[in-house]
């Protein structure tokens, strides 16, 4: 019996030594998969240069050597995110998804709306990160567990804003449109393409060289650190910000029930005593925290983060879009250029047809809030959000006359250089 205990101890020590050696071996080398390449993350064309081989036998695939770019548009509601999303959606080689985290929120915390509850945010963020990681790997089946009712045979007609994605309205996912109907209206896509086959959608994702996802349900860039540092992803974040005064004005017009008290204030000139101030303060706090992190240039964001003001994009859409694509290391194709030329010179009538529409006079739209908000509401917003207004280069107005004077520019010229 005495010898048996010695044997057990020796075996345990030997096991620990083996595990330690294995851990040191894995952490000392780049993370690689041998011997078979992964078809879900390569996105390589036929003219791509081969990777250097470091495995002793057979081909290999190194995740962090992937040529596939994963793009995340980080924004908040009514900040111009639908417009920015289209700058990627129109690219012929980008698989774009519009707000897949909508399904996470409705499944886990249906009533969550810019909550500051730590527990609620933690639940939402954990699930959101897991889903995003899977979607960038073109695993769309993972999304099915959040869609209600749950898809049958990987088929559903409940995907949120399916029609906002060109990839989900064109072959191999949908054959309802001809070559001349590439820019079909979102509603037409939903009607003609019928139910969405998630297997075909995943195939379309794998066929394209890049994946872009637009989200408004993650508060800060720091919440995405685990994804940014994931060696399996080549993730780059474009954080979109907008003047909080413009965001408030747009939400009042769009979410009429939720912002009913704000509309009463605008109409009567008297602030309701039970006004939900968090509808404004949370936006500014999240902006301040996120932008402060991004502009402090932490090592984990090097080459991964670009800050974009909506107003800069609206004033010079083509030039700013080129800068975004340069940051991503991607080339703009003519589909994107044509879409910008068509959708930044629209009329107010066209943009008013749909609350998420993108056809508009972009330059005029950027500061249209000045004609819609009372000076009292603007002054209150400036006091609550003064730190982030100053940080992002938005000027305050001091009187009603200044507010309505559209020739007075409220945006300081400021260049936010990506951390390369």
CSV table of C-alpha atoms in Angstrom, one decimal:
chain,number,residue,atom,x,y,z
A,1,UNK,CA,0.0,0.0,0.0
A,2,UNK,CA,2.9,2.3,0.8
A,3,UNK,CA,4.4,1.8,-2.6
A,4,UNK,CA,1.0,2.5,-4.3
A,5,UNK,CA,0.8,5.9,-2.7
A,6,UNK,CA,4.3,6.7,-4.0
A,7,UNK,CA,3.2,5.7,-7.4
A,8,UNK,CA,0.2,7.9,-7.3
A,9,UNK,CA,2.2,10.9,-6.2
A,10,UNK,CA,4.8,10.3,-9.0
A,11,UNK,CA,2.1,10.1,-11.6
A,12,UNK,CA,0.5,13.3,-10.4
A,13,UNK,CA,3.8,15.1,-10.6
A,14,UNK,CA,4.5,13.8,-14.0
A,15,UNK,CA,1.0,14.9,-15.2
A,16,UNK,CA,1.6,18.4,-13.9
A,17,UNK,CA,4.9,18.6,-15.6
A,18,UNK,CA,3.4,17.5,-18.9
A,19,UNK,CA,0.6,20.1,-18.7
A,20,UNK,CA,3.0,22.9,-17.8
A,21,UNK,CA,5.2,22.0,-20.8
A,22,UNK,CA,2.1,22.0,-23.1
A,23,UNK,CA,1.0,25.3,-21.8
A,24,UNK,CA,4.4,26.9,-22.4
A,25,UNK,CA,4.6,25.4,-25.8
A,26,UNK,CA,1.2,26.8,-26.9
A,27,UNK,CA,1.8,30.3,-25.5
A,28,UNK,CA,5.2,30.6,-27.0
A,29,UNK,CA,4.0,30.2,-30.6
A,30,UNK,CA,1.4,31.9,-32.7
A,31,UNK,CA,-2.1,30.4,-32.5
A,32,UNK,CA,-2.3,28.1,-35.6
A,33,UNK,CA,-4.5,25.4,-36.9
A,34,UNK,CA,-2.9,22.4,-38.6
A,35,UNK,CA,-3.2,20.9,-41.0
A,36,UNK,CA,-6.4,22.1,-42.6
A,37,UNK,CA,-7.4,25.7,-43.4
A,38,UNK,CA,-10.7,27.0,-42.1
A,39,UNK,CA,-13.1,27.9,-44.8
A,40,UNK,CA,-15.1,30.2,-42.6
A,41,UNK,CA,-12.5,32.8,-41.9
A,42,UNK,CA,-10.1,33.0,-44.8
A,43,UNK,CA,-12.0,35.0,-47.4
A,44,UNK,CA,-9.1,34.7,-49.9
A,45,UNK,CA,-9.5,35.2,-53.6
A,46,UNK,CA,-7.8,33.1,-56.2
A,47,UNK,CA,-5.0,35.6,-56.6
A,48,UNK,CA,-4.1,35.8,-52.9
A,49,UNK,CA,-0.5,35.2,-51.9
A,50,UNK,CA,0.1,32.0,-49.9
A,51,UNK,CA,1.0,32.2,-46.2
A,52,UNK,CA,4.5,31.3,-45.0
A,53,UNK,CA,4.4,27.7,-43.7
A,54,UNK,CA,5.7,26.9,-40.2
A,55,UNK,CA,4.0,23.5,-39.6
A,56,UNK,CA,6.3,20.6,-40.2
A,57,UNK,CA,3.8,18.7,-42.3
A,58,UNK,CA,0.8,19.7,-44.4
A,59,UNK,CA,-0.8,23.1,-44.9
A,60,UNK,CA,-1.8,25.3,-42.0
A,61,UNK,CA,-4.0,28.3,-41.3
A,62,UNK,CA,-3.1,31.0,-38.8
A,63,UNK,CA,-6.1,33.0,-37.6
A,64,UNK,CA,-4.3,36.2,-37.2
A,65,UNK,CA,-2.9,36.1,-40.7
A,66,UNK,CA,-6.4,36.2,-42.2
A,67,UNK,CA,-7.1,38.5,-45.1
A,68,UNK,CA,-10.7,38.8,-44.1
A,69,UNK,CA,-11.5,42.1,-42.4
A,70,UNK,CA,-14.2,42.1,-39.7
A,71,UNK,CA,-15.8,45.6,-39.4
A,72,UNK,CA,-17.9,46.8,-36.4
A,73,UNK,CA,-19.8,50.0,-36.6
A,74,UNK,CA,-20.3,51.1,-32.9
A,75,UNK,CA,-23.0,53.7,-32.5
A,76,UNK,CA,-26.2,54.7,-30.7
A,77,UNK,CA,-29.7,55.1,-32.0
A,78,UNK,CA,-30.4,58.1,-34.3
A,79,UNK,CA,-26.7,58.9,-34.7
A,80,UNK,CA,-26.6,58.2,-38.5
A,81,UNK,CA,-25.6,54.6,-38.0
A,82,UNK,CA,-28.0,53.3,-40.8
A,83,UNK,CA,-26.3,55.7,-43.2
A,84,UNK,CA,-22.8,54.5,-42.2
A,85,UNK,CA,-23.9,50.9,-42.4
A,86,UNK,CA,-24.9,51.4,-46.0
A,87,UNK,CA,-21.3,52.5,-46.8
A,88,UNK,CA,-20.4,48.9,-46.2
A,89,UNK,CA,-23.6,47.2,-47.3
A,90,UNK,CA,-23.2,48.6,-50.8
A,91,UNK,CA,-19.7,47.0,-51.2
A,92,UNK,CA,-19.9,44.0,-53.4
A,93,UNK,CA,-17.5,42.0,-51.3
A,94,UNK,CA,-19.0,42.8,-47.8
A,95,UNK,CA,-21.5,40.6,-46.0
A,96,UNK,CA,-23.4,43.1,-43.9
A,97,UNK,CA,-25.8,42.6,-41.0
A,98,UNK,CA,-28.1,45.3,-39.5
A,99,UNK,CA,-28.4,45.1,-35.7
A,100,UNK,CA,-28.3,41.4,-35.0
A,101,UNK,CA,-28.1,42.3,-31.3
A,102,UNK,CA,-31.7,43.3,-31.5
A,103,UNK,CA,-32.6,39.6,-31.0
A,104,UNK,CA,-30.3,39.3,-28.0
A,105,UNK,CA,-32.0,42.2,-26.3
A,106,UNK,CA,-35.6,41.1,-27.0
A,107,UNK,CA,-34.8,37.5,-25.9
A,108,UNK,CA,-33.0,38.4,-22.7
A,109,UNK,CA,-34.1,41.8,-21.5
A,110,UNK,CA,-37.1,42.9,-23.6
A,111,UNK,CA,-37.6,46.2,-21.7
A,112,UNK,CA,-34.0,47.2,-21.6
A,113,UNK,CA,-33.5,50.7,-23.0
A,114,UNK,CA,-30.2,52.4,-22.3
A,115,UNK,CA,-30.2,50.9,-18.8
A,116,UNK,CA,-27.5,51.7,-16.4
A,117,UNK,CA,-28.2,48.6,-14.3
A,118,UNK,CA,-24.9,46.8,-14.0
A,119,UNK,CA,-26.4,43.3,-13.8
A,120,UNK,CA,-28.6,43.9,-16.9
A,121,UNK,CA,-25.7,45.3,-18.9
A,122,UNK,CA,-23.5,42.4,-17.9
A,123,UNK,CA,-26.0,39.8,-19.1
A,124,UNK,CA,-26.5,41.7,-22.4
A,125,UNK,CA,-22.9,42.2,-23.1
A,126,UNK,CA,-21.8,38.7,-22.5
A,127,UNK,CA,-24.3,37.3,-24.9
A,128,UNK,CA,-23.6,40.0,-27.4
A,129,UNK,CA,-19.9,39.3,-27.5
A,130,UNK,CA,-20.5,35.6,-28.0
A,131,UNK,CA,-23.0,36.2,-30.8
A,132,UNK,CA,-20.7,38.7,-32.6
A,133,UNK,CA,-17.8,36.3,-32.5
A,134,UNK,CA,-19.9,33.6,-34.1
A,135,UNK,CA,-21.4,35.9,-36.7
A,136,UNK,CA,-17.9,37.1,-37.8
A,137,UNK,CA,-17.1,33.4,-38.2
A,138,UNK,CA,-20.2,33.1,-40.4
A,139,UNK,CA,-21.9,30.8,-37.9
A,140,UNK,CA,-25.4,32.2,-38.3
A,141,UNK,CA,-27.0,29.2,-36.6
A,142,UNK,CA,-25.9,30.7,-33.3
A,143,UNK,CA,-28.3,33.6,-33.9
A,144,UNK,CA,-31.2,31.2,-34.2
A,145,UNK,CA,-31.4,30.6,-30.5
A,146,UNK,CA,-32.4,34.3,-30.0
A,147,UNK,CA,-34.9,34.6,-32.8
A,148,UNK,CA,-38.5,34.2,-31.6
A,149,UNK,CA,-40.3,32.1,-32.7
A,150,UNK,CA,-37.2,29.9,-33.2
A,151,UNK,CA,-36.5,29.0,-36.9
A,152,UNK,CA,-37.7,25.7,-38.2
A,153,UNK,CA,-35.2,23.8,-40.4
A,154,UNK,CA,-32.9,26.9,-40.2
A,155,UNK,CA,-35.6,29.0,-41.9
A,156,UNK,CA,-37.2,32.2,-40.6
A,157,UNK,CA,-39.1,35.3,-41.6
A,158,UNK,CA,-38.4,37.0,-38.3
A,159,UNK,CA,-34.8,38.3,-38.8
A,160,UNK,CA,-34.8,41.9,-37.8
A,161,UNK,CA,-34.4,44.3,-40.8
A,162,UNK,CA,-33.4,41.4,-43.1
A,163,UNK,CA,-34.1,43.7,-46.1
A,164,UNK,CA,-31.4,46.2,-45.0
A,165,UNK,CA,-28.7,43.7,-46.0
A,166,UNK,CA,-28.0,43.3,-49.8
A,167,UNK,CA,-26.3,40.0,-49.2
A,168,UNK,CA,-29.6,38.6,-47.7
A,169,UNK,CA,-31.6,39.9,-50.7
A,170,UNK,CA,-29.4,38.5,-53.5
A,171,UNK,CA,-28.0,35.1,-54.6
A,172,UNK,CA,-27.4,32.5,-53.2
A,173,UNK,CA,-29.8,33.7,-50.5
A,174,UNK,CA,-32.6,35.1,-52.7
A,175,UNK,CA,-33.1,34.8,-56.5
A,176,UNK,CA,-36.1,37.2,-56.7
A,177,UNK,CA,-34.3,40.1,-58.2
A,178,UNK,CA,-32.5,40.6,-61.6
A,179,UNK,CA,-29.2,42.3,-62.2
A,180,UNK,CA,-30.9,45.7,-62.7
A,181,UNK,CA,-32.6,45.4,-59.3
A,182,UNK,CA,-29.5,45.3,-57.1
A,183,UNK,CA,-30.7,48.2,-55.0
A,184,UNK,CA,-34.2,47.0,-54.3
A,185,UNK,CA,-36.2,48.7,-51.5
A,186,UNK,CA,-36.0,47.0,-48.2
A,187,UNK,CA,-39.7,46.2,-48.2
A,188,UNK,CA,-39.6,44.7,-51.6
A,189,UNK,CA,-36.8,42.3,-50.4
A,190,UNK,CA,-38.9,41.1,-47.5
A,191,UNK,CA,-41.9,40.5,-49.8
A,192,UNK,CA,-40.2,38.9,-52.7
A,193,UNK,CA,-37.5,36.9,-51.0
A,194,UNK,CA,-39.9,35.1,-48.6
A,195,UNK,CA,-38.4,33.3,-45.6
A,196,UNK,CA,-34.7,33.5,-44.9
A,197,UNK,CA,-32.6,30.3,-45.2
A,198,UNK,CA,-29.9,30.6,-42.6
A,199,UNK,CA,-27.8,27.9,-44.3
A,200,UNK,CA,-27.7,29.9,-47.6
A,201,UNK,CA,-27.0,33.1,-45.6
A,202,UNK,CA,-24.0,31.5,-44.0
A,203,UNK,CA,-22.8,30.3,-47.4
A,204,UNK,CA,-23.1,33.9,-48.7
A,205,UNK,CA,-21.1,35.1,-45.7
A,206,UNK,CA,-18.3,32.7,-46.4
A,207,UNK,CA,-18.1,33.7,-50.0
A,208,UNK,CA,-17.4,37.3,-49.3
A,209,UNK,CA,-14.1,38.7,-48.2
A,210,UNK,CA,-15.3,40.9,-45.4
A,211,UNK,CA,-18.0,41.0,-42.7
A,212,UNK,CA,-19.5,44.2,-41.4
A,213,UNK,CA,-22.0,44.5,-38.5
A,214,UNK,CA,-23.7,47.6,-37.2
A,215,UNK,CA,-24.7,47.7,-33.6
A,216,UNK,CA,-26.3,50.3,-31.2
A,217,UNK,CA,-26.7,48.1,-28.2
A,218,UNK,CA,-23.2,48.0,-26.8
A,219,UNK,CA,-22.5,51.2,-24.8
A,220,UNK,CA,-18.7,51.6,-24.9
A,221,UNK,CA,-15.6,50.5,-26.8
A,222,UNK,CA,-14.2,49.0,-23.6
A,223,UNK,CA,-17.0,46.5,-23.6
A,224,UNK,CA,-15.6,45.1,-26.9
A,225,UNK,CA,-12.0,44.6,-25.7
A,226,UNK,CA,-12.3,40.8,-25.6
A,227,UNK,CA,-13.3,40.8,-29.3
A,228,UNK,CA,-10.7,43.3,-30.4
A,229,UNK,CA,-8.0,41.2,-28.8
A,230,UNK,CA,-9.3,37.9,-30.1
A,231,UNK,CA,-6.5,36.5,-32.4
A,232,UNK,CA,-9.2,34.6,-34.4
A,233,UNK,CA,-10.6,37.9,-35.6
A,234,UNK,CA,-9.3,40.8,-37.6
A,235,UNK,CA,-11.7,43.2,-36.0
A,236,UNK,CA,-11.6,47.0,-36.7
A,237,UNK,CA,-14.1,49.3,-34.9
A,238,UNK,CA,-15.5,52.4,-36.5
A,239,UNK,CA,-17.1,54.4,-33.6
A,240,UNK,CA,-19.7,56.8,-34.9
A,241,UNK,CA,-20.7,59.8,-32.8
A,242,UNK,CA,-23.1,62.7,-33.3
A,243,UNK,CA,-23.9,65.9,-31.6
A,244,UNK,CA,-26.2,64.9,-28.6
A,245,UNK,CA,-28.5,67.7,-29.5
A,246,UNK,CA,-29.1,66.2,-32.9
A,247,UNK,CA,-29.6,62.7,-31.4
A,248,UNK,CA,-32.2,64.1,-29.0
A,249,UNK,CA,-34.1,65.9,-31.7
A,250,UNK,CA,-34.1,62.8,-34.0
A,251,UNK,CA,-35.3,60.5,-31.2
A,252,UNK,CA,-38.1,62.9,-30.3
A,253,UNK,CA,-39.3,62.7,-33.9
A,254,UNK,CA,-38.8,58.9,-34.3
A,255,UNK,CA,-39.7,57.4,-30.9
A,256,UNK,CA,-42.8,59.5,-30.3
A,257,UNK,CA,-44.2,57.4,-27.5
A,258,UNK,CA,-41.0,56.9,-25.6
A,259,UNK,CA,-40.1,60.6,-25.9
A,260,UNK,CA,-43.7,61.9,-25.4
A,261,UNK,CA,-42.7,64.1,-22.4
A,262,UNK,CA,-39.9,65.7,-24.4
A,263,UNK,CA,-42.4,66.6,-27.1
A,264,UNK,CA,-44.6,68.2,-24.4
A,265,UNK,CA,-41.6,70.3,-23.2
A,266,UNK,CA,-40.9,71.4,-26.8
A,267,UNK,CA,-44.5,72.3,-27.4
A,268,UNK,CA,-45.3,74.1,-24.1
A,269,UNK,CA,-41.9,75.4,-23.1
A,270,UNK,CA,-42.3,73.8,-19.6
A,271,UNK,CA,-40.2,70.9,-18.6
A,272,UNK,CA,-42.4,68.1,-17.2
A,273,UNK,CA,-41.5,67.2,-13.6
A,274,UNK,CA,-41.4,63.4,-14.4
A,275,UNK,CA,-39.2,63.7,-17.5
A,276,UNK,CA,-36.8,60.7,-17.9
A,277,UNK,CA,-33.5,62.5,-17.9
A,278,UNK,CA,-31.6,59.2,-18.4
A,279,UNK,CA,-32.7,59.2,-22.0
A,280,UNK,CA,-30.2,62.0,-22.5
A,281,UNK,CA,-27.7,61.6,-19.7
A,282,UNK,CA,-26.9,57.9,-20.5
A,283,UNK,CA,-26.0,58.8,-24.1
A,284,UNK,CA,-23.6,61.5,-23.1
A,285,UNK,CA,-22.0,59.4,-20.4
A,286,UNK,CA,-21.5,56.5,-22.7
A,287,UNK,CA,-20.0,58.7,-25.4
A,288,UNK,CA,-17.7,60.3,-22.9
A,289,UNK,CA,-16.4,57.0,-21.5
A,290,UNK,CA,-16.1,55.3,-24.9
A,291,UNK,CA,-14.4,58.2,-26.7
A,292,UNK,CA,-12.1,58.9,-23.7
A,293,UNK,CA,-10.9,55.3,-24.0
A,294,UNK,CA,-10.5,55.4,-27.7
A,295,UNK,CA,-8.6,58.7,-27.8
A,296,UNK,CA,-6.3,57.6,-24.9
A,297,UNK,CA,-4.8,55.1,-27.4
A,298,UNK,CA,-4.5,52.0,-25.3
A,299,UNK,CA,-2.3,49.3,-26.7
A,300,UNK,CA,-5.1,46.9,-27.4
A,301,UNK,CA,-6.8,49.4,-29.8
A,302,UNK,CA,-3.7,50.0,-31.9
A,303,UNK,CA,-4.7,49.8,-35.6
A,304,UNK,CA,-8.2,48.8,-34.5
A,305,UNK,CA,-10.2,52.0,-33.8
A,306,UNK,CA,-11.4,55.0,-35.7
A,307,UNK,CA,-13.6,57.8,-34.4
A,308,UNK,CA,-16.0,59.4,-36.9
A,309,UNK,CA,-18.3,62.4,-36.4
A,310,UNK,CA,-21.5,62.1,-38.3
A,311,UNK,CA,-21.4,65.8,-39.1
A,312,UNK,CA,-18.0,65.4,-40.9
A,313,UNK,CA,-19.3,62.5,-42.9
A,314,UNK,CA,-22.5,64.4,-43.8
A,315,UNK,CA,-20.5,67.5,-45.0
A,316,UNK,CA,-18.0,65.5,-47.0
A,317,UNK,CA,-19.4,62.0,-47.5
A,318,UNK,CA,-17.2,60.8,-50.3
A,319,UNK,CA,-13.9,62.1,-48.8
A,320,UNK,CA,-14.7,60.8,-45.3
A,321,UNK,CA,-15.8,57.4,-46.6
A,322,UNK,CA,-12.5,57.1,-48.5
A,323,UNK,CA,-10.7,57.8,-45.2
A,324,UNK,CA,-12.7,55.1,-43.5
A,325,UNK,CA,-11.8,52.6,-46.2
A,326,UNK,CA,-8.2,53.5,-46.0
A,327,UNK,CA,-8.2,52.9,-42.2
A,328,UNK,CA,-9.7,49.5,-42.9
A,329,UNK,CA,-7.2,48.6,-45.5
A,330,UNK,CA,-9.9,48.1,-48.1
A,331,UNK,CA,-10.6,49.5,-51.5
A,332,UNK,CA,-13.9,51.3,-52.3
A,333,UNK,CA,-15.7,49.9,-55.2
A,334,UNK,CA,-18.0,51.9,-57.5
A,335,UNK,CA,-21.2,50.6,-55.9
A,336,UNK,CA,-20.3,52.6,-52.8
A,337,UNK,CA,-19.4,55.7,-54.8
A,338,UNK,CA,-22.6,55.6,-56.7
A,339,UNK,CA,-24.7,55.0,-53.6
A,340,UNK,CA,-23.1,58.1,-51.9
A,341,UNK,CA,-23.8,60.3,-54.9
A,342,UNK,CA,-27.4,59.1,-55.0
A,343,UNK,CA,-28.2,59.2,-51.3
A,344,UNK,CA,-26.6,62.4,-50.1
A,345,UNK,CA,-28.5,64.8,-52.3
A,346,UNK,CA,-32.0,63.7,-51.6
A,347,UNK,CA,-35.0,65.8,-50.6
A,348,UNK,CA,-36.7,66.1,-47.2
A,349,UNK,CA,-39.8,64.4,-48.7
A,350,UNK,CA,-37.8,61.2,-49.6
A,351,UNK,CA,-36.1,61.0,-46.2
A,352,UNK,CA,-39.4,61.5,-44.3
A,353,UNK,CA,-41.0,58.4,-45.9
A,354,UNK,CA,-39.2,56.0,-43.6
A,355,UNK,CA,-37.7,56.7,-40.2
A,356,UNK,CA,-34.7,54.7,-41.0
A,357,UNK,CA,-34.3,56.1,-44.5
A,358,UNK,CA,-30.9,57.1,-45.8
A,359,UNK,CA,-31.9,59.2,-48.8
A,360,UNK,CA,-31.4,62.8,-47.8
A,361,UNK,CA,-29.5,66.1,-48.2
A,362,UNK,CA,-26.9,65.0,-45.7
A,363,UNK,CA,-25.3,68.3,-45.1
A,364,UNK,CA,-28.6,70.0,-44.2
A,365,UNK,CA,-29.8,67.1,-42.2
A,366,UNK,CA,-26.8,67.1,-39.9
A,367,UNK,CA,-27.8,70.3,-38.1
A,368,UNK,CA,-31.6,70.3,-38.8
A,369,UNK,CA,-32.1,69.9,-35.0
A,370,UNK,CA,-31.5,73.6,-34.7
A,371,UNK,CA,-34.9,74.3,-36.2
A,372,UNK,CA,-36.7,71.7,-34.2
A,373,UNK,CA,-35.6,72.1,-30.6
A,374,UNK,CA,-36.4,75.1,-28.4
A,375,UNK,CA,-33.5,77.0,-27.0
A,376,UNK,CA,-34.4,75.9,-23.4
A,377,UNK,CA,-34.0,72.2,-24.4
A,378,UNK,CA,-30.8,72.9,-26.2
A,379,UNK,CA,-29.4,74.9,-23.3
A,380,UNK,CA,-30.3,72.0,-20.9
A,381,UNK,CA,-28.6,69.5,-23.2
A,382,UNK,CA,-25.5,71.6,-23.4
A,383,UNK,CA,-25.2,71.8,-19.6
A,384,UNK,CA,-25.8,68.0,-19.1
A,385,UNK,CA,-23.4,67.0,-21.9
A,386,UNK,CA,-20.9,69.8,-21.8
A,387,UNK,CA,-17.9,67.5,-21.3
A,388,UNK,CA,-18.5,65.4,-24.3
A,389,UNK,CA,-19.6,68.4,-26.5
A,390,UNK,CA,-16.2,70.0,-25.7
A,391,UNK,CA,-14.3,66.7,-26.3
A,392,UNK,CA,-15.9,66.1,-29.7
A,393,UNK,CA,-15.6,69.7,-30.8
A,394,UNK,CA,-19.3,70.8,-30.8
A,395,UNK,CA,-19.9,74.5,-30.0
A,396,UNK,CA,-22.6,75.7,-27.6
A,397,UNK,CA,-25.1,78.3,-28.5
A,398,UNK,CA,-25.9,81.1,-26.0
A,399,UNK,CA,-29.2,82.5,-27.4
A,400,UNK,CA,-32.2,81.6,-29.5
A,401,UNK,CA,-30.9,83.8,-32.2
A,402,UNK,CA,-27.6,81.9,-32.4
A,403,UNK,CA,-29.5,78.6,-32.4
A,404,UNK,CA,-31.6,79.5,-35.5
A,405,UNK,CA,-28.7,81.2,-37.4
A,406,UNK,CA,-27.8,78.3,-39.7
A,407,UNK,CA,-24.9,80.2,-41.1
A,408,UNK,CA,-23.2,80.0,-37.7
A,409,UNK,CA,-21.2,76.8,-37.7
A,410,UNK,CA,-21.4,74.7,-34.5
A,411,UNK,CA,-18.8,72.2,-35.5
A,412,UNK,CA,-15.1,72.9,-34.9
A,413,UNK,CA,-12.7,71.6,-37.5
A,414,UNK,CA,-11.1,68.7,-35.7
A,415,UNK,CA,-9.2,65.7,-37.1
A,416,UNK,CA,-9.4,62.4,-35.1
A,417,UNK,CA,-6.5,60.4,-36.5
A,418,UNK,CA,-6.8,56.6,-36.2
A,419,UNK,CA,-4.4,55.0,-33.8
A,420,UNK,CA,-2.2,53.1,-36.3
